[in-house]
mmCIF file of C-alpha atoms and ligand atoms in Angstrom:
data_model
loop_
_atom_site.group_PDB
_atom_site.id
_atom_site.type_symbol
_atom_site.label_atom_id
_atom_site.label_comp_id
_atom_site.label_asym_id
_atom_site.label_seq_id
_atom_site.Cartn_x
_atom_site.Cartn_y
_atom_site.Cartn_z
ATOM 1 C CA MET A 1 -0.018 -0.050 -0.001
ATOM 2 C CA GLY A 2 3.045 2.213 0.214
ATOM 3 C CA ASP A 3 2.101 5.486 1.839
ATOM 4 C CA THR A 4 -1.655 4.980 1.441
ATOM 5 C CA ASN A 5 -3.697 4.338 4.593
ATOM 6 C CA TYR A 6 -5.537 1.179 3.689
ATOM 7 C CA LYS A 7 -8.037 1.570 6.506
ATOM 8 C CA GLU A 8 -9.118 4.952 5.110
ATOM 9 C CA LEU A 9 -9.436 3.352 1.691
ATOM 10 C CA THR A 10 -11.687 0.521 2.756
ATOM 11 C CA ARG A 11 -13.817 2.984 4.820
ATOM 12 C CA GLN A 12 -14.374 5.096 1.704
ATOM 13 C CA MET A 13 -15.166 1.948 -0.331
ATOM 14 C CA ALA A 14 -17.793 0.715 2.177
ATOM 15 C CA ARG A 15 -19.439 4.183 2.391
ATOM 16 C CA SER A 16 -19.841 4.517 -1.427
ATOM 17 C CA LEU A 17 -20.764 0.888 -2.095
ATOM 18 C CA SER A 18 -23.855 0.355 -4.283
ATOM 19 C CA LEU A 19 -24.911 -3.375 -4.531
ATOM 20 C CA ILE A 20 -27.739 -4.535 -6.770
ATOM 21 C CA GLU A 21 -27.890 -8.090 -5.232
ATOM 22 C CA ARG A 22 -28.453 -8.151 -1.506
ATOM 23 C CA PRO A 23 -29.703 -11.639 -0.689
ATOM 24 C CA ARG A 24 -29.925 -10.835 2.984
ATOM 25 C CA ARG A 25 -33.070 -8.768 2.323
ATOM 26 C CA ASN A 26 -34.942 -12.135 1.969
ATOM 27 C CA ARG A 27 -33.759 -13.236 5.285
ATOM 28 C CA LYS A 28 -34.507 -10.080 7.342
ATOM 29 C CA THR A 29 -37.397 -11.259 9.598
ATOM 30 C CA ASP A 30 -38.932 -14.469 10.674
ATOM 31 C CA ALA A 31 -42.053 -13.708 8.559
ATOM 32 C CA MET A 32 -39.984 -12.997 5.533
ATOM 33 C CA ARG A 33 -37.960 -16.185 6.004
ATOM 34 C CA ARG A 34 -41.173 -18.260 6.382
ATOM 35 C CA MET A 35 -42.615 -16.672 3.183
ATOM 36 C CA VAL A 36 -39.607 -17.544 0.952
ATOM 37 C CA ARG A 37 -38.847 -20.967 2.437
ATOM 38 C CA GLU A 38 -38.383 -23.465 -0.299
ATOM 39 C CA THR A 39 -38.779 -26.695 1.634
ATOM 40 C CA SER A 40 -41.274 -27.682 4.293
ATOM 41 C CA ILE A 41 -41.744 -30.684 6.489
ATOM 42 C CA ALA A 42 -44.871 -31.915 8.248
ATOM 43 C CA PRO A 43 -45.837 -35.098 10.279
ATOM 44 C CA ASP A 44 -47.538 -36.207 7.001
ATOM 45 C CA HIS A 45 -44.092 -36.820 5.621
ATOM 46 C CA LEU A 46 -42.889 -39.091 8.464
ATOM 47 C CA ILE A 47 -43.045 -42.904 8.973
ATOM 48 C CA LEU A 48 -42.244 -44.344 12.383
ATOM 49 C CA PRO A 49 -40.223 -47.618 12.341
ATOM 50 C CA MET A 50 -41.104 -49.862 15.359
ATOM 51 C CA PHE A 51 -39.651 -52.996 16.892
ATOM 52 C CA VAL A 52 -42.046 -55.573 18.293
ATOM 53 C CA ILE A 53 -41.361 -58.451 20.751
ATOM 54 C CA GLU A 54 -43.400 -61.199 22.465
ATOM 55 C CA GLY A 55 -45.004 -60.634 25.808
ATOM 56 C CA LYS A 56 -47.253 -58.225 27.675
ATOM 57 C CA GLY A 57 -46.239 -54.887 29.112
ATOM 58 C CA GLU A 58 -42.809 -55.289 27.762
ATOM 59 C CA ARG A 59 -40.500 -52.332 26.849
ATOM 60 C CA GLU A 60 -36.848 -53.171 26.215
ATOM 61 C CA GLU A 61 -34.552 -50.251 25.664
ATOM 62 C CA ILE A 62 -32.058 -50.618 22.833
ATOM 63 C CA ALA A 63 -28.697 -49.547 24.061
ATOM 64 C CA SER A 64 -27.400 -48.464 20.654
ATOM 65 C CA MET A 65 -30.612 -46.368 19.928
ATOM 66 C CA PRO A 66 -31.331 -44.183 22.955
ATOM 67 C CA GLY A 67 -35.086 -43.422 23.207
ATOM 68 C CA VAL A 68 -36.147 -46.433 21.066
ATOM 69 C CA SER A 69 -37.501 -49.606 22.616
ATOM 70 C CA ARG A 70 -38.631 -53.002 21.531
ATOM 71 C CA LEU A 71 -42.339 -53.185 22.520
ATOM 72 C CA SER A 72 -44.735 -55.938 23.193
ATOM 73 C CA ILE A 73 -47.940 -55.714 21.085
ATOM 74 C CA ASP A 74 -49.960 -53.875 23.767
ATOM 75 C CA ASN A 75 -47.308 -51.149 24.093
ATOM 76 C CA LEU A 76 -46.802 -51.140 20.350
ATOM 77 C CA VAL A 77 -50.469 -50.360 19.773
ATOM 78 C CA GLU A 78 -50.429 -47.620 22.413
ATOM 79 C CA GLN A 79 -47.349 -45.928 20.879
ATOM 80 C CA ALA A 80 -48.646 -46.285 17.345
ATOM 81 C CA ARG A 81 -51.929 -44.579 18.341
ATOM 82 C CA HIS A 82 -49.972 -41.751 19.930
ATOM 83 C CA ALA A 83 -47.941 -41.469 16.673
ATOM 84 C CA TYR A 84 -51.164 -41.290 14.675
ATOM 85 C CA SER A 85 -52.612 -38.654 16.956
ATOM 86 C CA LEU A 86 -49.518 -36.527 16.247
ATOM 87 C CA GLY A 87 -50.269 -36.731 12.497
ATOM 88 C CA ILE A 88 -47.875 -39.514 11.502
ATOM 89 C CA PRO A 89 -49.716 -41.532 8.822
ATOM 90 C CA ALA A 90 -47.775 -44.808 8.905
ATOM 91 C CA VAL A 91 -45.618 -47.110 10.986
ATOM 92 C CA ALA A 92 -43.091 -49.672 9.692
ATOM 93 C CA LEU A 93 -42.887 -52.877 11.671
ATOM 94 C CA PHE A 94 -39.874 -55.083 12.460
ATOM 95 C CA PRO A 95 -40.187 -58.201 14.574
ATOM 96 C CA ALA A 96 -37.422 -59.172 17.007
ATOM 97 C CA LEU A 97 -37.581 -62.901 17.364
ATOM 98 C CA GLY A 98 -35.845 -65.362 19.685
ATOM 99 C CA VAL A 99 -33.362 -67.754 18.131
ATOM 100 C CA ASP A 100 -35.814 -70.568 18.596
ATOM 101 C CA LYS A 101 -38.015 -68.974 15.923
ATOM 102 C CA LYS A 102 -35.264 -68.641 13.396
ATOM 103 C CA ASP A 103 -34.232 -71.172 10.788
ATOM 104 C CA PRO A 104 -32.434 -71.123 7.345
ATOM 105 C CA LEU A 105 -35.748 -70.917 5.458
ATOM 106 C CA ALA A 106 -37.315 -68.174 7.543
ATOM 107 C CA THR A 107 -40.291 -70.477 8.063
ATOM 108 C CA GLU A 108 -41.708 -68.387 10.860
ATOM 109 C CA SER A 109 -42.250 -65.459 8.479
ATOM 110 C CA THR A 110 -45.417 -67.085 7.092
ATOM 111 C CA ASN A 111 -46.914 -68.201 10.433
ATOM 112 C CA ALA A 112 -50.454 -66.608 10.399
ATOM 113 C CA ASP A 113 -50.263 -66.549 14.180
ATOM 114 C CA GLY A 114 -46.628 -65.349 14.265
ATOM 115 C CA LEU A 115 -45.552 -62.192 16.149
ATOM 116 C CA LEU A 116 -45.510 -59.870 13.093
ATOM 117 C CA GLN A 117 -48.852 -61.046 11.811
ATOM 118 C CA ARG A 118 -50.492 -60.592 15.276
ATOM 119 C CA SER A 119 -48.976 -57.105 15.514
ATOM 120 C CA ILE A 120 -50.475 -56.126 12.140
ATOM 121 C CA LYS A 121 -53.897 -57.282 13.156
ATOM 122 C CA ALA A 122 -53.758 -55.609 16.585
ATOM 123 C CA LEU A 123 -52.741 -52.311 14.938
ATOM 124 C CA LYS A 124 -55.362 -52.409 12.275
ATOM 125 C CA ASP A 125 -58.058 -53.331 14.875
ATOM 126 C CA ALA A 126 -57.008 -50.501 17.123
ATOM 127 C CA GLN A 127 -56.430 -47.767 14.552
ATOM 128 C CA PRO A 128 -57.717 -48.760 11.101
ATOM 129 C CA GLU A 129 -56.713 -45.397 9.493
ATOM 130 C CA LEU A 130 -53.054 -45.779 10.480
ATOM 131 C CA MET A 131 -51.149 -47.422 7.631
ATOM 132 C CA VAL A 132 -49.038 -50.489 8.514
ATOM 133 C CA ILE A 133 -45.948 -51.110 6.436
ATOM 134 C CA THR A 134 -44.117 -54.360 6.770
ATOM 135 C CA ASP A 135 -40.586 -55.338 5.818
ATOM 136 C CA VAL A 136 -40.158 -58.204 3.336
ATOM 137 C CA ALA A 137 -36.669 -59.830 3.849
ATOM 138 C CA MET A 138 -35.510 -62.977 5.530
ATOM 139 C CA ASP A 139 -32.986 -61.547 8.002
ATOM 140 C CA PRO A 140 -35.136 -61.224 11.187
ATOM 141 C CA TYR A 141 -36.261 -64.888 10.741
ATOM 142 C CA SER A 142 -33.083 -66.379 9.406
ATOM 143 C CA THR A 143 -30.334 -68.285 11.370
ATOM 144 C CA ASP A 144 -27.947 -67.024 8.687
ATOM 145 C CA GLY A 145 -28.857 -63.352 9.301
ATOM 146 C CA HIS A 146 -29.046 -62.720 5.531
ATOM 147 C CA ASP A 147 -31.916 -61.215 3.554
ATOM 148 C CA GLY A 148 -31.962 -64.099 1.168
ATOM 149 C CA LEU A 149 -31.615 -67.860 1.122
ATOM 150 C CA VAL A 150 -28.076 -69.164 1.679
ATOM 151 C CA GLU A 151 -26.850 -72.201 -0.324
ATOM 152 C CA ASP A 152 -23.200 -73.195 -0.053
ATOM 153 C CA GLY A 153 -22.348 -69.837 1.444
ATOM 154 C CA LYS A 154 -23.992 -67.951 -1.370
ATOM 155 C CA ILE A 155 -27.211 -65.901 -1.367
ATOM 156 C CA VAL A 156 -29.309 -67.462 -4.076
ATOM 157 C CA ASN A 157 -31.664 -65.157 -5.957
ATOM 158 C CA ASP A 158 -34.499 -67.061 -7.530
ATOM 159 C CA PRO A 159 -35.329 -69.571 -4.725
ATOM 160 C CA THR A 160 -35.408 -66.530 -2.360
ATOM 161 C CA LEU A 161 -38.213 -64.999 -4.388
ATOM 162 C CA GLU A 162 -40.618 -67.750 -3.549
ATOM 163 C CA ILE A 163 -39.962 -67.212 0.237
ATOM 164 C CA LEU A 164 -40.290 -63.430 -0.075
ATOM 165 C CA ALA A 165 -43.617 -63.743 -1.941
ATOM 166 C CA ASN A 166 -45.031 -66.104 0.674
ATOM 167 C CA MET A 167 -43.910 -63.677 3.337
ATOM 168 C CA ALA A 168 -45.541 -60.729 1.566
ATOM 169 C CA ILE A 169 -48.807 -62.710 1.191
ATOM 170 C CA ALA A 170 -48.824 -63.683 4.880
ATOM 171 C CA GLN A 171 -48.401 -59.999 5.773
ATOM 172 C CA ALA A 172 -51.177 -58.914 3.381
ATOM 173 C CA GLU A 173 -53.560 -61.549 4.801
ATOM 174 C CA ALA A 174 -52.843 -60.186 8.273
ATOM 175 C CA GLY A 175 -53.876 -56.687 7.052
ATOM 176 C CA ALA A 176 -50.664 -54.940 5.967
ATOM 177 C CA ASP A 177 -51.420 -51.862 3.799
ATOM 178 C CA VAL A 178 -47.950 -51.682 2.310
ATOM 179 C CA VAL A 179 -45.335 -54.429 1.920
ATOM 180 C CA ALA A 180 -41.750 -53.155 1.700
ATOM 181 C CA PRO A 181 -39.204 -55.572 0.209
ATOM 182 C CA SER A 182 -35.851 -54.664 1.669
ATOM 183 C CA ASP A 183 -33.880 -57.707 0.443
ATOM 184 C CA MET A 184 -32.442 -56.390 -2.820
ATOM 185 C CA MET A 185 -32.961 -59.635 -4.751
ATOM 186 C CA ASP A 186 -33.393 -59.224 -8.488
ATOM 187 C CA GLY A 187 -37.018 -59.472 -9.811
ATOM 188 C CA ARG A 188 -38.615 -59.445 -6.459
ATOM 189 C CA ILE A 189 -41.052 -56.562 -7.039
ATOM 190 C CA GLY A 190 -42.576 -58.259 -10.079
ATOM 191 C CA PHE A 191 -42.676 -61.593 -8.450
ATOM 192 C CA ILE A 192 -44.356 -60.343 -5.289
ATOM 193 C CA ARG A 193 -46.786 -58.067 -7.246
ATOM 194 C CA GLU A 194 -47.951 -61.050 -9.297
ATOM 195 C CA ALA A 195 -48.239 -63.296 -6.268
ATOM 196 C CA LEU A 196 -50.190 -60.636 -4.251
ATOM 197 C CA ASP A 197 -52.595 -60.102 -7.180
ATOM 198 C CA ALA A 198 -53.084 -63.855 -7.729
ATOM 199 C CA CYS A 199 -54.235 -64.029 -4.074
ATOM 200 C CA GLY A 200 -56.631 -61.116 -4.486
ATOM 201 C CA HIS A 201 -54.426 -58.512 -2.836
ATOM 202 C CA THR A 202 -54.398 -55.948 -5.575
ATOM 203 C CA GLU A 203 -54.938 -53.171 -3.074
ATOM 204 C CA VAL A 204 -51.800 -53.843 -1.105
ATOM 205 C CA SER A 205 -49.056 -51.393 -2.088
ATOM 206 C CA ILE A 206 -45.431 -52.098 -2.691
ATOM 207 C CA LEU A 207 -42.749 -49.788 -1.235
ATOM 208 C CA ALA A 208 -39.534 -50.969 -2.859
ATOM 209 C CA TYR A 209 -36.262 -50.542 -1.041
ATOM 210 C CA SER A 210 -34.751 -49.882 -4.453
ATOM 211 C CA ALA A 211 -31.390 -48.120 -3.847
ATOM 212 C CA LYS A 212 -30.378 -49.853 -0.619
ATOM 213 C CA TYR A 213 -26.688 -49.592 0.025
ATOM 214 C CA ALA A 214 -24.341 -51.995 1.875
ATOM 215 C CA SER A 215 -23.911 -49.576 4.694
ATOM 216 C CA ALA A 216 -22.198 -49.375 8.104
ATOM 217 C CA PHE A 217 -25.093 -47.262 9.269
ATOM 218 C CA TYR A 218 -27.409 -50.277 9.875
ATOM 219 C CA GLY A 219 -25.341 -51.335 12.932
ATOM 220 C CA PRO A 220 -27.762 -50.339 15.748
ATOM 221 C CA PHE A 221 -30.718 -51.809 13.883
ATOM 222 C CA ARG A 222 -28.958 -55.152 13.658
ATOM 223 C CA ASP A 223 -28.318 -54.972 17.387
ATOM 224 C CA ALA A 224 -32.068 -54.249 17.914
ATOM 225 C CA LEU A 225 -33.085 -57.372 16.028
ATOM 226 C CA ASP A 226 -29.969 -59.454 16.653
ATOM 227 C CA SER A 227 -30.035 -59.848 12.834
ATOM 228 C CA ALA A 228 -26.413 -59.183 11.830
ATOM 229 C CA PRO A 229 -25.188 -61.598 9.164
ATOM 230 C CA ARG A 230 -23.616 -64.624 10.933
ATOM 231 C CA TYR A 231 -20.840 -64.605 8.374
ATOM 232 C CA GLY A 232 -19.846 -62.614 5.290
ATOM 233 C CA ASP A 233 -21.557 -59.309 4.448
ATOM 234 C CA LYS A 234 -24.422 -58.108 2.262
ATOM 235 C CA LYS A 235 -22.283 -56.782 -0.567
ATOM 236 C CA THR A 236 -23.447 -59.284 -3.237
ATOM 237 C CA TYR A 237 -27.016 -57.918 -2.984
ATOM 238 C CA GLN A 238 -26.938 -54.492 -1.370
ATOM 239 C CA MET A 239 -25.526 -51.684 -3.481
ATOM 240 C CA ASP A 240 -21.978 -50.384 -3.551
ATOM 241 C CA PRO A 241 -21.781 -46.998 -1.767
ATOM 242 C CA ALA A 242 -19.665 -45.736 -4.647
ATOM 243 C CA ASN A 243 -22.436 -45.958 -7.202
ATOM 244 C CA VAL A 244 -25.248 -43.600 -8.195
ATOM 245 C CA ARG A 245 -25.943 -44.523 -11.839
ATOM 246 C CA GLU A 246 -26.851 -47.983 -10.617
ATOM 247 C CA ALA A 247 -29.522 -46.432 -8.352
ATOM 248 C CA ILE A 248 -31.308 -45.098 -11.451
ATOM 249 C CA ARG A 249 -31.239 -48.637 -12.909
ATOM 250 C CA GLU A 250 -32.656 -50.097 -9.647
ATOM 251 C CA ILE A 251 -35.490 -47.656 -9.407
ATOM 252 C CA ALA A 252 -36.390 -47.968 -13.082
ATOM 253 C CA THR A 253 -36.511 -51.708 -12.739
ATOM 254 C CA ASP A 254 -38.632 -51.618 -9.628
ATOM 255 C CA ILE A 255 -41.084 -49.140 -11.142
ATOM 256 C CA ALA A 256 -41.370 -51.222 -14.276
ATOM 257 C CA GLU A 257 -42.124 -54.269 -12.096
ATOM 258 C CA GLY A 258 -44.927 -52.393 -10.305
ATOM 259 C CA ALA A 259 -43.444 -50.541 -7.284
ATOM 260 C CA ASP A 260 -45.799 -47.904 -5.987
ATOM 261 C CA MET A 261 -42.987 -46.081 -4.123
ATOM 262 C CA VAL A 262 -39.279 -46.356 -4.231
ATOM 263 C CA MET A 263 -36.763 -45.899 -1.445
ATOM 264 C CA VAL A 264 -33.186 -44.660 -0.980
ATOM 265 C CA LYS A 265 -31.404 -45.983 2.115
ATOM 266 C CA PRO A 266 -29.560 -44.669 4.155
ATOM 267 C CA ALA A 267 -30.467 -41.042 3.796
ATOM 268 C CA LEU A 268 -27.932 -38.479 4.994
ATOM 269 C CA PRO A 269 -24.787 -39.980 3.468
ATOM 270 C CA TYR A 270 -26.737 -40.490 0.223
ATOM 271 C CA LEU A 271 -28.494 -37.095 -0.311
ATOM 272 C CA ASP A 272 -27.047 -36.926 -3.818
ATOM 273 C CA VAL A 273 -28.647 -40.256 -4.606
ATOM 274 C CA ILE A 274 -31.970 -38.976 -3.308
ATOM 275 C CA ALA A 275 -31.645 -35.958 -5.541
ATOM 276 C CA VAL A 276 -30.905 -38.079 -8.664
ATOM 277 C CA VAL A 277 -33.729 -40.559 -7.852
ATOM 278 C CA ALA A 278 -36.188 -37.748 -7.277
ATOM 279 C CA GLU A 279 -35.356 -36.444 -10.680
ATOM 280 C CA HIS A 280 -35.948 -39.777 -12.441
ATOM 281 C CA SER A 281 -38.751 -41.309 -10.397
ATOM 282 C CA THR A 282 -42.338 -41.339 -11.557
ATOM 283 C CA VAL A 283 -43.514 -42.570 -8.127
ATOM 284 C CA PRO A 284 -43.104 -41.105 -4.601
ATOM 285 C CA VAL A 285 -39.605 -41.191 -3.235
ATOM 286 C CA VAL A 286 -39.005 -42.387 0.317
ATOM 287 C CA ALA A 287 -35.811 -42.024 2.214
ATOM 288 C CA TYR A 288 -34.749 -44.077 5.333
ATOM 289 C CA ASN A 289 -32.963 -42.093 7.909
ATOM 290 C CA VAL A 290 -31.481 -45.235 9.440
ATOM 291 C CA SER A 291 -30.460 -46.393 12.859
ATOM 292 C CA GLY A 292 -26.878 -45.223 12.592
ATOM 293 C CA GLU A 293 -27.868 -41.736 11.550
ATOM 294 C CA TYR A 294 -30.274 -41.605 14.489
ATOM 295 C CA ALA A 295 -27.601 -42.850 16.932
ATOM 296 C CA MET A 296 -24.976 -40.340 15.795
ATOM 297 C CA ILE A 297 -27.271 -37.388 16.703
ATOM 298 C CA LYS A 298 -28.465 -38.983 19.943
ATOM 299 C CA PHE A 299 -24.999 -39.760 21.245
ATOM 300 C CA ALA A 300 -23.537 -36.481 20.127
ATOM 301 C CA ALA A 301 -26.321 -34.703 21.958
ATOM 302 C CA GLU A 302 -25.880 -36.787 25.077
ATOM 303 C CA ALA A 303 -22.178 -35.864 25.042
ATOM 304 C CA GLY A 304 -23.237 -32.217 24.921
ATOM 305 C CA CYS A 305 -21.774 -31.727 21.402
ATOM 306 C CA LEU A 306 -24.857 -30.483 19.667
ATOM 307 C CA ASP A 307 -28.469 -29.412 20.179
ATOM 308 C CA GLU A 308 -30.521 -32.588 19.545
ATOM 309 C CA LYS A 309 -33.730 -31.009 18.371
ATOM 310 C CA LYS A 310 -32.035 -28.529 16.006
ATOM 311 C CA ALA A 311 -29.747 -31.168 14.576
ATOM 312 C CA MET A 312 -32.730 -33.490 14.112
ATOM 313 C CA ALA A 313 -34.848 -30.852 12.413
ATOM 314 C CA GLU A 314 -32.023 -29.754 10.142
ATOM 315 C CA SER A 315 -31.195 -33.355 9.084
ATOM 316 C CA LEU A 316 -34.822 -34.264 8.308
ATOM 317 C CA LEU A 317 -35.339 -31.039 6.428
ATOM 318 C CA SER A 318 -32.225 -31.650 4.346
ATOM 319 C CA ILE A 319 -33.621 -35.054 3.412
ATOM 320 C CA ARG A 320 -36.741 -33.343 2.117
ATOM 321 C CA ARG A 321 -34.657 -30.670 0.346
ATOM 322 C CA ALA A 322 -32.769 -33.350 -1.482
ATOM 323 C CA GLY A 323 -36.064 -34.572 -2.909
ATOM 324 C CA ALA A 324 -37.576 -37.160 -0.627
ATOM 325 C CA ASP A 325 -41.350 -37.032 -0.249
ATOM 326 C CA VAL A 326 -41.467 -39.252 2.750
ATOM 327 C CA ILE A 327 -38.929 -40.092 5.484
ATOM 328 C CA LEU A 328 -38.712 -43.212 7.661
ATOM 329 C CA THR A 329 -37.106 -42.030 10.902
ATOM 330 C CA TYR A 330 -36.790 -43.080 14.510
ATOM 331 C CA PHE A 331 -37.222 -39.355 15.209
ATOM 332 C CA ALA A 332 -40.788 -39.353 13.757
ATOM 333 C CA MET A 333 -42.588 -38.733 17.047
ATOM 334 C CA GLU A 334 -40.030 -36.230 18.376
ATOM 335 C CA MET A 335 -40.135 -34.306 15.095
ATOM 336 C CA ALA A 336 -43.952 -34.427 14.900
ATOM 337 C CA GLU A 337 -44.094 -33.093 18.558
ATOM 338 C CA LEU A 338 -41.729 -30.256 17.605
ATOM 339 C CA LEU A 339 -43.755 -29.397 14.510
ATOM 340 C CA ASN A 340 -47.063 -29.546 16.391
ATOM 341 C CA GLY A 341 -45.475 -27.009 18.865
HETATM 342 C C1 PBG B 633 -33.279 -55.756 6.723
HETATM 343 C C2 PBG B 633 -33.351 -54.320 7.082
HETATM 344 C C3 PBG B 633 -32.231 -53.577 7.586
HETATM 345 C C4 PBG B 633 -32.710 -52.271 7.847
HETATM 346 C C5 PBG B 633 -34.084 -52.224 7.472
HETATM 347 N N1 PBG B 633 -34.418 -53.501 6.935
HETATM 348 C C6 PBG B 633 -30.858 -53.986 7.941
HETATM 349 C C7 PBG B 633 -29.999 -54.576 6.893
HETATM 350 O O1 PBG B 633 -30.247 -54.538 5.699
HETATM 351 O O2 PBG B 633 -29.032 -55.191 7.334
HETATM 352 C C8 PBG B 633 -31.911 -51.203 8.477
HETATM 353 C C9 PBG B 633 -32.688 -50.078 9.111
HETATM 354 C C10 PBG B 633 -31.883 -49.217 10.001
HETATM 355 O O3 PBG B 633 -30.649 -49.352 10.130
HETATM 356 O O4 PBG B 633 -32.464 -48.375 10.631
HETATM 357 N N2 PBG B 633 -33.613 -56.129 5.434
#
């Protein structure tokens, strides 16, 4: 600057500045910010995943998911009714079974009197308007802890479809409104659609876990159900986290086979995938804010590192902003309470 006083220079510049673009004008008051907000979130957009166990009056806390419990059917019904009263339109059910109920063929999954089927009936009796979504995959019922049938250490595609279709039909007969295949076998959406229709269940919807990645963020969920693979991993059927073009192929296939909704899972580390899927999908896009994403916020908040409610609201809003219509989240009730004021 030589002899020039730079502080005098910048003062003169600031005083004579004329800006055409001043984006801050659109942020000046709360009313202005509300008016120009691009993304919204409401309880209508939330699905509550729930874990069910045998017994009466049971409530087992899940250590890796603070605030989430495995509930016996009576408590499940009570909590689901509360969720519905908060404006949440649907719950997604996952049964936690004892080892005595597991086998290599997931036989228990079609038991009309099994835990999941009884839970569906109890929920539909108590609160018929609440939608019940059920997971279609072998893992909670399988001694192998895999989503498909294992033969010689390999997950075999086509024989698994028969088991999945039977499972979906058993869930539909119990009253499920939506079946949600989360297994990632090829051809399962078409196979299940045809099987449901052949049994008169043309009204039952299919929510396809279409772009489901082989993710480390399912850890707490597998604790909750004791459903971790007993050996190997899920990389021969769940998607490679490096891929996004493949997600377009998966959703296109599932929609062509009759999926009513498609899903991206997990959500937060895959916001770019949600955005691409939202651009290509002709059906509603669902995102699963999975157990590990939930646990990260809960434990960080417990450690005093961040404000739980604000981090929750910002995360869920960002999933909507990326393009998801609906979000499965363990925060559903907390978020609905926050939104309801
Ligand atoms: C099983 C299934 C999983 C989840 C939903 N369904 C786990 C897995 O694929 O291993 C994970 C949900 C979560 O982490 O919240 N088919």
